[in-house]
Coordinates of C-alpha atoms in Angstrom, one line a residue:
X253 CA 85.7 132.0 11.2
X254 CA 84.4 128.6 12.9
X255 CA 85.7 125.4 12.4
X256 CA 83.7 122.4 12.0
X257 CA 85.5 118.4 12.3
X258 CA 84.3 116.2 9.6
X259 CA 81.6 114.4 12.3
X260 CA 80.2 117.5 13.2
X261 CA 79.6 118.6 9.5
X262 CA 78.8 115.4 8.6
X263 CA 75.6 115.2 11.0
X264 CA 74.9 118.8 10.8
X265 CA 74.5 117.4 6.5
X266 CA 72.3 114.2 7.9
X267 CA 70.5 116.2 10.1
X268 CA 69.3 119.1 7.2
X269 CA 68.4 116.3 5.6
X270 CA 65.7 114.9 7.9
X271 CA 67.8 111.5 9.2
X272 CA 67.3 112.9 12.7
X273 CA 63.2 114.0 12.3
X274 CA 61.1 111.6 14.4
X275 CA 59.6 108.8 12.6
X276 CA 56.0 108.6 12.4
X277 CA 54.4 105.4 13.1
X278 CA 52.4 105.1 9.4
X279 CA 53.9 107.9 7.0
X280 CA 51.1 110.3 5.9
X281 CA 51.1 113.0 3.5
X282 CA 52.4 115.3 6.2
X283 CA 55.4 113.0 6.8
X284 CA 55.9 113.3 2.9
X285 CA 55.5 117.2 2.4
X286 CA 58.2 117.0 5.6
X287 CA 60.0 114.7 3.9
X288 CA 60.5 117.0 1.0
X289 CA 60.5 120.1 2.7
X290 CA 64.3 118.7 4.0
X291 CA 65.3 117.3 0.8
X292 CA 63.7 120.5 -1.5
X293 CA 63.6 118.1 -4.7
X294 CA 63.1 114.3 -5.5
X295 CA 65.5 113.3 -8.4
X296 CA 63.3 111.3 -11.4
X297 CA 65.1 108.7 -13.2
X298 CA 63.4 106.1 -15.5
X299 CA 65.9 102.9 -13.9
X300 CA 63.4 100.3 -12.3
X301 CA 66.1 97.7 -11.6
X302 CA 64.9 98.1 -8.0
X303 CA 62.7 101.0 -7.1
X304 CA 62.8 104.5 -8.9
X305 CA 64.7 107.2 -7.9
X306 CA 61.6 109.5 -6.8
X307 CA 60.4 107.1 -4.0
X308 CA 63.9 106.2 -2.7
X309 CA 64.9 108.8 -0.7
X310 CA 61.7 109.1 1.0
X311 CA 61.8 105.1 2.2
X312 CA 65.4 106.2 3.4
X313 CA 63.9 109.2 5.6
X314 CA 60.5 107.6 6.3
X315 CA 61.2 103.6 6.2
X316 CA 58.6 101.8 4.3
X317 CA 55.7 103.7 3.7
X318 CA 52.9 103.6 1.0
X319 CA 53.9 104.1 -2.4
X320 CA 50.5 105.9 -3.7
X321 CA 51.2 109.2 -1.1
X322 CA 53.7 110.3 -3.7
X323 CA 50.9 109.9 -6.1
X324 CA 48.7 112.1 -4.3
X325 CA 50.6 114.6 -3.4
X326 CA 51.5 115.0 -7.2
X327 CA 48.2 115.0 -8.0
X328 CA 44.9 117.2 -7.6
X329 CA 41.7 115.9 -6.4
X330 CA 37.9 118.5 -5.6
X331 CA 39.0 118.3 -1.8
X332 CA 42.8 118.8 -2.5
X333 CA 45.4 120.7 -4.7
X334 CA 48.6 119.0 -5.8
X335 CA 51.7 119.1 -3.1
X336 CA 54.6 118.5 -6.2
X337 CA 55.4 118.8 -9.3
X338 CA 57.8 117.8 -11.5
X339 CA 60.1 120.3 -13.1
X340 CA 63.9 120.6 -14.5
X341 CA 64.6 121.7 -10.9
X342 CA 68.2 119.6 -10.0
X343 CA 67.5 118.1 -13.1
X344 CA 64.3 116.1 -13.8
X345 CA 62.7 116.6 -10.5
X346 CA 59.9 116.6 -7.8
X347 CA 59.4 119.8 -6.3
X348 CA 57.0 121.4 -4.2
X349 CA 54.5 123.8 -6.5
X350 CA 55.6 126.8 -5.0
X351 CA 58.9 127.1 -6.7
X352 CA 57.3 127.3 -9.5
X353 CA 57.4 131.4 -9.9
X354 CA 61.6 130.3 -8.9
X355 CA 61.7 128.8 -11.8
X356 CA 60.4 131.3 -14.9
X357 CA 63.8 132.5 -14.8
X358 CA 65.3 129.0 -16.3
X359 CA 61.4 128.8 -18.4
X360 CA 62.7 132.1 -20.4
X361 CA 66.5 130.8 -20.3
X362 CA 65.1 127.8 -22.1
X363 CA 63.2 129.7 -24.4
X364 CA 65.6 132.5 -25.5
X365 CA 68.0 129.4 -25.9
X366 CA 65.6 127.3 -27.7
X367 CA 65.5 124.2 -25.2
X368 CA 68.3 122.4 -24.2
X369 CA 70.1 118.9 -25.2
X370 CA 71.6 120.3 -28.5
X371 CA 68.7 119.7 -30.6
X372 CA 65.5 121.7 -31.7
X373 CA 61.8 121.3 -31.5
X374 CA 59.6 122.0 -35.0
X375 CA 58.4 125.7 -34.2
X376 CA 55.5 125.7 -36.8
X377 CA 54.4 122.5 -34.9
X378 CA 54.3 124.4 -31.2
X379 CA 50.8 125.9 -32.1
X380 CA 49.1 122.9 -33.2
X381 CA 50.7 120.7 -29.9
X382 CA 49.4 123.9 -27.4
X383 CA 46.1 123.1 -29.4
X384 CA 45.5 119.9 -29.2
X385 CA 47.1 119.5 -25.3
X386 CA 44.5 122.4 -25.0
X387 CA 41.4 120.8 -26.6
X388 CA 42.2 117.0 -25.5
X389 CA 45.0 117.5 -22.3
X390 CA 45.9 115.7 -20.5
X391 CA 47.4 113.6 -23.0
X392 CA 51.3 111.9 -23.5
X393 CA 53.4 112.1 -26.7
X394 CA 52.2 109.0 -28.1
X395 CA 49.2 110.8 -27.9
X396 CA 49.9 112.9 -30.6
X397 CA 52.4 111.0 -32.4
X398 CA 50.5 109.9 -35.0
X399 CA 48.9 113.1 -36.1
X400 CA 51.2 115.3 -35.4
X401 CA 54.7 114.0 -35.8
X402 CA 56.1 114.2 -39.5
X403 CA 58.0 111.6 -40.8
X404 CA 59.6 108.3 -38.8
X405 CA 61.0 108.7 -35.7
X406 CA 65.7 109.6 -36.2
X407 CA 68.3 108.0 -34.2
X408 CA 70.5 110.8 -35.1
X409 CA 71.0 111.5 -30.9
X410 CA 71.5 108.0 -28.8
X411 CA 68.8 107.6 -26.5
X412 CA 66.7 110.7 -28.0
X413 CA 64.8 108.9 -31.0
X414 CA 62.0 111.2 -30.1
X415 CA 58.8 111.6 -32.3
X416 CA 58.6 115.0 -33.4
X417 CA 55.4 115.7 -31.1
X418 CA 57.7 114.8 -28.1
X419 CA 60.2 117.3 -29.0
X420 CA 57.7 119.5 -29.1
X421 CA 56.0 119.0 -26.1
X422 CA 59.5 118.7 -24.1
X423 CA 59.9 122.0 -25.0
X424 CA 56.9 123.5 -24.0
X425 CA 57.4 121.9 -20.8
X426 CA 60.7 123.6 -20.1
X427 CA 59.2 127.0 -21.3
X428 CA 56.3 126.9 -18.8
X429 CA 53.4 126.8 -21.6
X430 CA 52.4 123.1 -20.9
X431 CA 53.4 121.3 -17.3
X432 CA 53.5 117.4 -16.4
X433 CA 50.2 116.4 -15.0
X434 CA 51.6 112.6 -14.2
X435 CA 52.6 109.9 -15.8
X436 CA 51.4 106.5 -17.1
X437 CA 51.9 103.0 -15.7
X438 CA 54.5 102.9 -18.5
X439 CA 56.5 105.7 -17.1
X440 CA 55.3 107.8 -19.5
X441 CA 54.7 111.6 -19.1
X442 CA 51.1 113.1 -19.4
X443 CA 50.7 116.7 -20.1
X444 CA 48.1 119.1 -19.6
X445 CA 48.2 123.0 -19.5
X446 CA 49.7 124.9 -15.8
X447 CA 46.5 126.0 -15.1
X448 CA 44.9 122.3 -15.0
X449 CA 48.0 121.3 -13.3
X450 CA 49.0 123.9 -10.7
X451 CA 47.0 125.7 -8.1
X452 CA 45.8 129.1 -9.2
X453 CA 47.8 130.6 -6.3
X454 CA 50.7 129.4 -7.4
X455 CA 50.2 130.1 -10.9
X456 CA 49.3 134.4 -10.3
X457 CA 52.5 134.7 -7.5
X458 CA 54.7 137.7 -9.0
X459 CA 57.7 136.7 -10.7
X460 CA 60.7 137.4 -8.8
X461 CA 63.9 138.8 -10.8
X462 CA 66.3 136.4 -11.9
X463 CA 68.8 137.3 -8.9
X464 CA 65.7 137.2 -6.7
X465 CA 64.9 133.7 -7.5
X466 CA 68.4 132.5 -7.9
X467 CA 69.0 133.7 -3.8
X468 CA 66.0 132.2 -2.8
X469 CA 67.4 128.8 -4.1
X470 CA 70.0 129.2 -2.8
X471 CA 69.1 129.8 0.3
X472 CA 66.4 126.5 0.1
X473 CA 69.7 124.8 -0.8
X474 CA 71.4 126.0 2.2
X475 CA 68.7 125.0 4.4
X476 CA 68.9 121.2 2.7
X477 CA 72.7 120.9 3.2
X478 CA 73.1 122.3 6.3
X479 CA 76.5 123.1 5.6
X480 CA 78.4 123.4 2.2
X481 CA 80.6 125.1 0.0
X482 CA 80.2 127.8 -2.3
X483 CA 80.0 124.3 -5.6
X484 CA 77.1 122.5 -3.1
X485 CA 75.0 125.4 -3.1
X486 CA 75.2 125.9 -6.8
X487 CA 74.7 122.5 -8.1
X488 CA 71.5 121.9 -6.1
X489 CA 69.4 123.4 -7.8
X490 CA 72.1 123.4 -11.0
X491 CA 72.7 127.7 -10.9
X492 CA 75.4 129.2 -12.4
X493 CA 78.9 129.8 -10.5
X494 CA 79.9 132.0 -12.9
X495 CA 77.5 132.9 -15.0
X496 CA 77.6 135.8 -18.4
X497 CA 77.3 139.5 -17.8
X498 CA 73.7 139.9 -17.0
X499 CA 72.9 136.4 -15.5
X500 CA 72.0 136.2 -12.1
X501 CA 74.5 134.4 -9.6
X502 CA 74.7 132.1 -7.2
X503 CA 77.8 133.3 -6.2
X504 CA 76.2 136.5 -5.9
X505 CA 73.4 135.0 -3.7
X506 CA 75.9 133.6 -1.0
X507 CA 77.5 136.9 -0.5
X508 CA 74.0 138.4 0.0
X509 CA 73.2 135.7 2.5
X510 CA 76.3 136.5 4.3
X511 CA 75.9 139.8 4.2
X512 CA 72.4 139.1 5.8
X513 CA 73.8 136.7 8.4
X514 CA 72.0 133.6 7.0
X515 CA 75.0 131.8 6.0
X516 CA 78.3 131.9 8.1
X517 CA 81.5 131.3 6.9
X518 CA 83.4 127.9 8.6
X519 CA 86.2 125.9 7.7
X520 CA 85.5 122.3 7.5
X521 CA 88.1 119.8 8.4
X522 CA 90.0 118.0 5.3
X523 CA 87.5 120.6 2.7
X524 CA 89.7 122.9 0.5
X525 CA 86.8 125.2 -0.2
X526 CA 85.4 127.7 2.2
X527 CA 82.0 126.6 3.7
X528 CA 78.6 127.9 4.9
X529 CA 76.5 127.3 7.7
X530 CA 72.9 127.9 7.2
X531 CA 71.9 129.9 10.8
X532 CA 69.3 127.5 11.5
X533 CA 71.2 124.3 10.8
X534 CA 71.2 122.0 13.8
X535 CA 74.3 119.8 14.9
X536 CA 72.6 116.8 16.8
X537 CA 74.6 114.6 18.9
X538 CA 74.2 111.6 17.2
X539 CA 72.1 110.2 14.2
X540 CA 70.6 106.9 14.7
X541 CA 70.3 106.1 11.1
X542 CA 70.0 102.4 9.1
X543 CA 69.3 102.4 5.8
X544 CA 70.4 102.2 2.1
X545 CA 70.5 105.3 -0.2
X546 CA 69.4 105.7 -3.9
X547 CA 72.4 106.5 -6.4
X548 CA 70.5 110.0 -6.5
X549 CA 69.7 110.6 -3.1
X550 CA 71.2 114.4 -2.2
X551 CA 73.4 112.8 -0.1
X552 CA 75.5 111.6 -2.7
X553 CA 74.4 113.0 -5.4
X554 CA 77.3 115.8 -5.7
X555 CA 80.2 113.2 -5.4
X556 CA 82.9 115.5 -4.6
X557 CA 80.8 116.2 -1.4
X558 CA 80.0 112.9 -0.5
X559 CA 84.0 112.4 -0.1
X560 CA 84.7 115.4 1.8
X561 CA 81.6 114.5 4.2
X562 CA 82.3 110.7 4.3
X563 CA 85.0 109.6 2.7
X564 CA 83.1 107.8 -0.1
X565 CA 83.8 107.6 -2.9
X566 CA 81.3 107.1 -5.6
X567 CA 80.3 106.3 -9.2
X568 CA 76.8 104.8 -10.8
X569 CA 78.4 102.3 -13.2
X570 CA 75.3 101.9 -15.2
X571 CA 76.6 103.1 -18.3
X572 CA 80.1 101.3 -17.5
X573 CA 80.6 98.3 -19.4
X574 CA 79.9 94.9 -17.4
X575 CA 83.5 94.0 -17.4
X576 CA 84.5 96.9 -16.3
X577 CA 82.7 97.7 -13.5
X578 CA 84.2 97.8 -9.9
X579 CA 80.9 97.4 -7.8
X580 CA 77.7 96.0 -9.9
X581 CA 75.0 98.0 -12.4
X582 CA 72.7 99.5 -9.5
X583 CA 74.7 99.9 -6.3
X584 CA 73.6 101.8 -2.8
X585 CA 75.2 103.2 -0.1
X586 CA 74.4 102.0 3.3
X587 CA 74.2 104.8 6.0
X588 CA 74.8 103.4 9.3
X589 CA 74.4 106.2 12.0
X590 CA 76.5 109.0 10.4
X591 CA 78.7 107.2 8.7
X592 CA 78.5 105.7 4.4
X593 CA 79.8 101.7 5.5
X594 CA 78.9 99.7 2.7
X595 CA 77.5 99.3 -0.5
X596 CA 75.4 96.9 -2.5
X597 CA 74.2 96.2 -5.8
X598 CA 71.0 95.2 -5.6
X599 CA 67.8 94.3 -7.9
X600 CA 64.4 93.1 -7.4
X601 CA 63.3 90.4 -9.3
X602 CA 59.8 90.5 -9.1
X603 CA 58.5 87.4 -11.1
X604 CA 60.0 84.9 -8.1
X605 CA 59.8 87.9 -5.9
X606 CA 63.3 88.1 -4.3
X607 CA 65.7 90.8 -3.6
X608 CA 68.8 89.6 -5.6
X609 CA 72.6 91.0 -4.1
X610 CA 75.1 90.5 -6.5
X611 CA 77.7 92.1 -4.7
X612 CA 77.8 93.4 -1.2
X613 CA 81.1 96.1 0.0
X614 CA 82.3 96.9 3.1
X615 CA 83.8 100.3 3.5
X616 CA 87.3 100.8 5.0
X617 CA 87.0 100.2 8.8
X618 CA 83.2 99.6 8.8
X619 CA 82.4 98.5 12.0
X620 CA 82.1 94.7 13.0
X621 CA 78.3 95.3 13.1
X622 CA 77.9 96.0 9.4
X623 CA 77.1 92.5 8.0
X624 CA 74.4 92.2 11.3
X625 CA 72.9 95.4 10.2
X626 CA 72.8 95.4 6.6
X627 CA 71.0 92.4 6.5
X628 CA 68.6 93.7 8.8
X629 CA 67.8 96.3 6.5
X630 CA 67.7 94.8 3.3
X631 CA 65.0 92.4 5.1
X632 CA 62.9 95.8 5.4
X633 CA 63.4 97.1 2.1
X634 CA 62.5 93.4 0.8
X635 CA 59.3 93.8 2.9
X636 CA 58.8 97.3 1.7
X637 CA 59.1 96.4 -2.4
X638 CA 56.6 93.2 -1.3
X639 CA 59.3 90.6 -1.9
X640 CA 59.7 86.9 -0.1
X641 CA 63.5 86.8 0.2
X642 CA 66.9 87.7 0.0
X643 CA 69.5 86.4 -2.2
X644 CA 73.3 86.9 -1.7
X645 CA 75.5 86.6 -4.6
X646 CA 79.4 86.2 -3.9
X647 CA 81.0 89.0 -5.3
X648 CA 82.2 91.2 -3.0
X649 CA 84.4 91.3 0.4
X650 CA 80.9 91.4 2.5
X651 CA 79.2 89.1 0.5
X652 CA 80.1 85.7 2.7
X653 CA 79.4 88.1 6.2
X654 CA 76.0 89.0 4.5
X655 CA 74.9 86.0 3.1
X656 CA 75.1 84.6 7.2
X657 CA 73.5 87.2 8.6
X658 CA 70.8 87.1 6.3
X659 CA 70.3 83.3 6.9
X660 CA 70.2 83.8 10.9

């Protein structure tokens, strides 16, 4: 069995996940569908205390690139059919459409189980929502809402005071009879039916087994690491480690892949769990990279990984009480060549147009460049969200270093 040092499996990890592809000049759709092709999903999360979570981890890969190609390539035109979709993939996601037919395993999961989230849809509504998304799609919840729902809205669940007509239509999303066309300036998701939504193609591929589609994932989650353990490859696409008699298995899939000679076994230096190389992964002699990382990038998103790979440890402390918190509401990793050196809470504040830093972190022995660079890239991510300046609060062991560089 190889052995890989932490460097090696560190920038084999960068590398899967395109930090070493040549940047293009203007990002175009084809840097995008690159883009993704590396990262396999784009995590969707509603914060907008600085840029949602979709977009992010394409400005890390790409560097400041036009907003509106991740609207096209989610969308459809006469000339063009959509590139992405969004699905419960990692969890609410951007994918590419054709791991769509991957997914009708989890569609009829949901269905047997009746959704997800611990609380049920109105059946004898389903009809009348496939209906009406029918006859009038593509259309959002509040849509419907006033026709359809019955009753005012419950606050039973925090956070889920759903109309009954969402409920509804959540469901059908997660079952595969209705699919998310878009969404609204106000974040809010438009549905339509999966043949108005995905390409016809994609729609009459066979439908693989369960185990089928489950090694297939795994093996698109393989190629996005690069290296990782048994846990990695699971979570990416959230598949079962140890699933109930009958249930496909990712642990299952791995042995099939080794088996094949797709994965190979290695030991990683300071991991406790066996690893896998992917065959194709490529171990590059350096990364040249500089810039910050979303809280749900899939470099960090798995934060047992992100420790064994860079020593980082790593919490979103949104849902942490003010007082509590060690770092700030919104904070980001900063990825200087292959190594996590900092982080910063940031937020854009958008009526006087600055980029606000509450608190700025250097990691332990982050190099005496860190300050230097960080400002330099919080300049271009300024530039990128089409804001005039950057403000450094005090909070933080960086924050005075920062607050200089930024100035010079």
């Amino acid at each position: 069995m190889d052995r890989l040092t932490r460097l090696k499996a560190r920038r084999i990890a960068l590398a899967a996940q395109g930090f070493t592809d040549r940047a293009h000049a203007t990002p175009s759709l084809r840097t995008l569908e690159r883009t993704v092709g590396r990262t396999g999903v784009l995590q969707v999360d509603s914060v907008n205390v600085l840029q949602r979570a979709h977009y992010m981890p394409l400005y890390s890969r790409m560097g400041p690139y036009d907003v509106d190609l991740l609207q096209r390539a989610a969308s459809s035109t006469g000339r063009r059919e959509r590139l992405l979709v969004e699905y419960w993939a990692h969890v609410q996601a951007f994918m590419p459409v054709g791991l769509w037919p991957l997914m009708r395993h989890r569609m009829e999961k949901y269905r047997a189980e009746r959704g997800k989230w611990g609380f049920a849809a109105d059946a004898a509504l389903e009809p009348r929502v496939r209906d009406a998304v029918r006859d009038r799609g593509p259309v959002t919840a509040r849509d419907l809402e006033a026709e359809l729902s019955t009753g005012p809205r419950t606050r039973e669940h925090w956070g889920w005071n759903w109309s009954e007509a969402r409920k509804v239509l959540d469901y059908l999303y997660l079952v595969g009879d209705v699919a998310i066309a878009g969404r609204t300036s106000q974040f809010e998701v438009v549905y339509d039916l999966p043949e108005r939504v995905l390409p016809a193609a994609v729609l009459d591929a066979p439908t693989p087994t369960p185990q089928e589609a489950v090694t297939e994932l795994v093996r698109l989650a393989a190629r996005s690491h690069g290296v990782a353990s048994l846990a990695c490859l699971a979570d990416y696409y959230r598949l079962r480690l140890q699933p109930t008699p009958g249930e496909a298995s990712a642990t299952v899939a791995v042995e099939q892949l080794v088996e094949e000679g797709e994965l190979v076994p290695v030991t990683v230096q300071g991991w406790r769990r066996r690893a896998y190389l992917h065959r194709d992964a490529r171990l590059p002699r350096r990364v040249a990279a500089r810039t910050l990382l979303s809280p749900f990038d899939p470099v960090v998103w798995e934060r047992a990984r992100a420790e064994a790979l860079f020593g980082f440890s790593y919490r979103i402390e949104i849902y942490v009480p003010k007082e509590k918190r060690l770092h700030g509401y919104y904070v980001l990793p900063f990825l200087l060549g292959d190594r996590i050196v900092a982080r910063v809470d940031l937020k854009a504040d958008r009526g006087a147009r600055v980029l606000l830093v509450p608190g700025a972190y250097a990691e332990e022995d982050a190099p005496a460049e860190t300050a230097e660079e960080l400002a330099a890239e919080l300049w271009r991510l300024a530039g990128w969200l089409g804001l005039d300046d950057v403000v450094v609060g005090v909070k933080g062991d960086l924050s005075t270093a920062l607050g200089a560089a930024l100035a010079r």
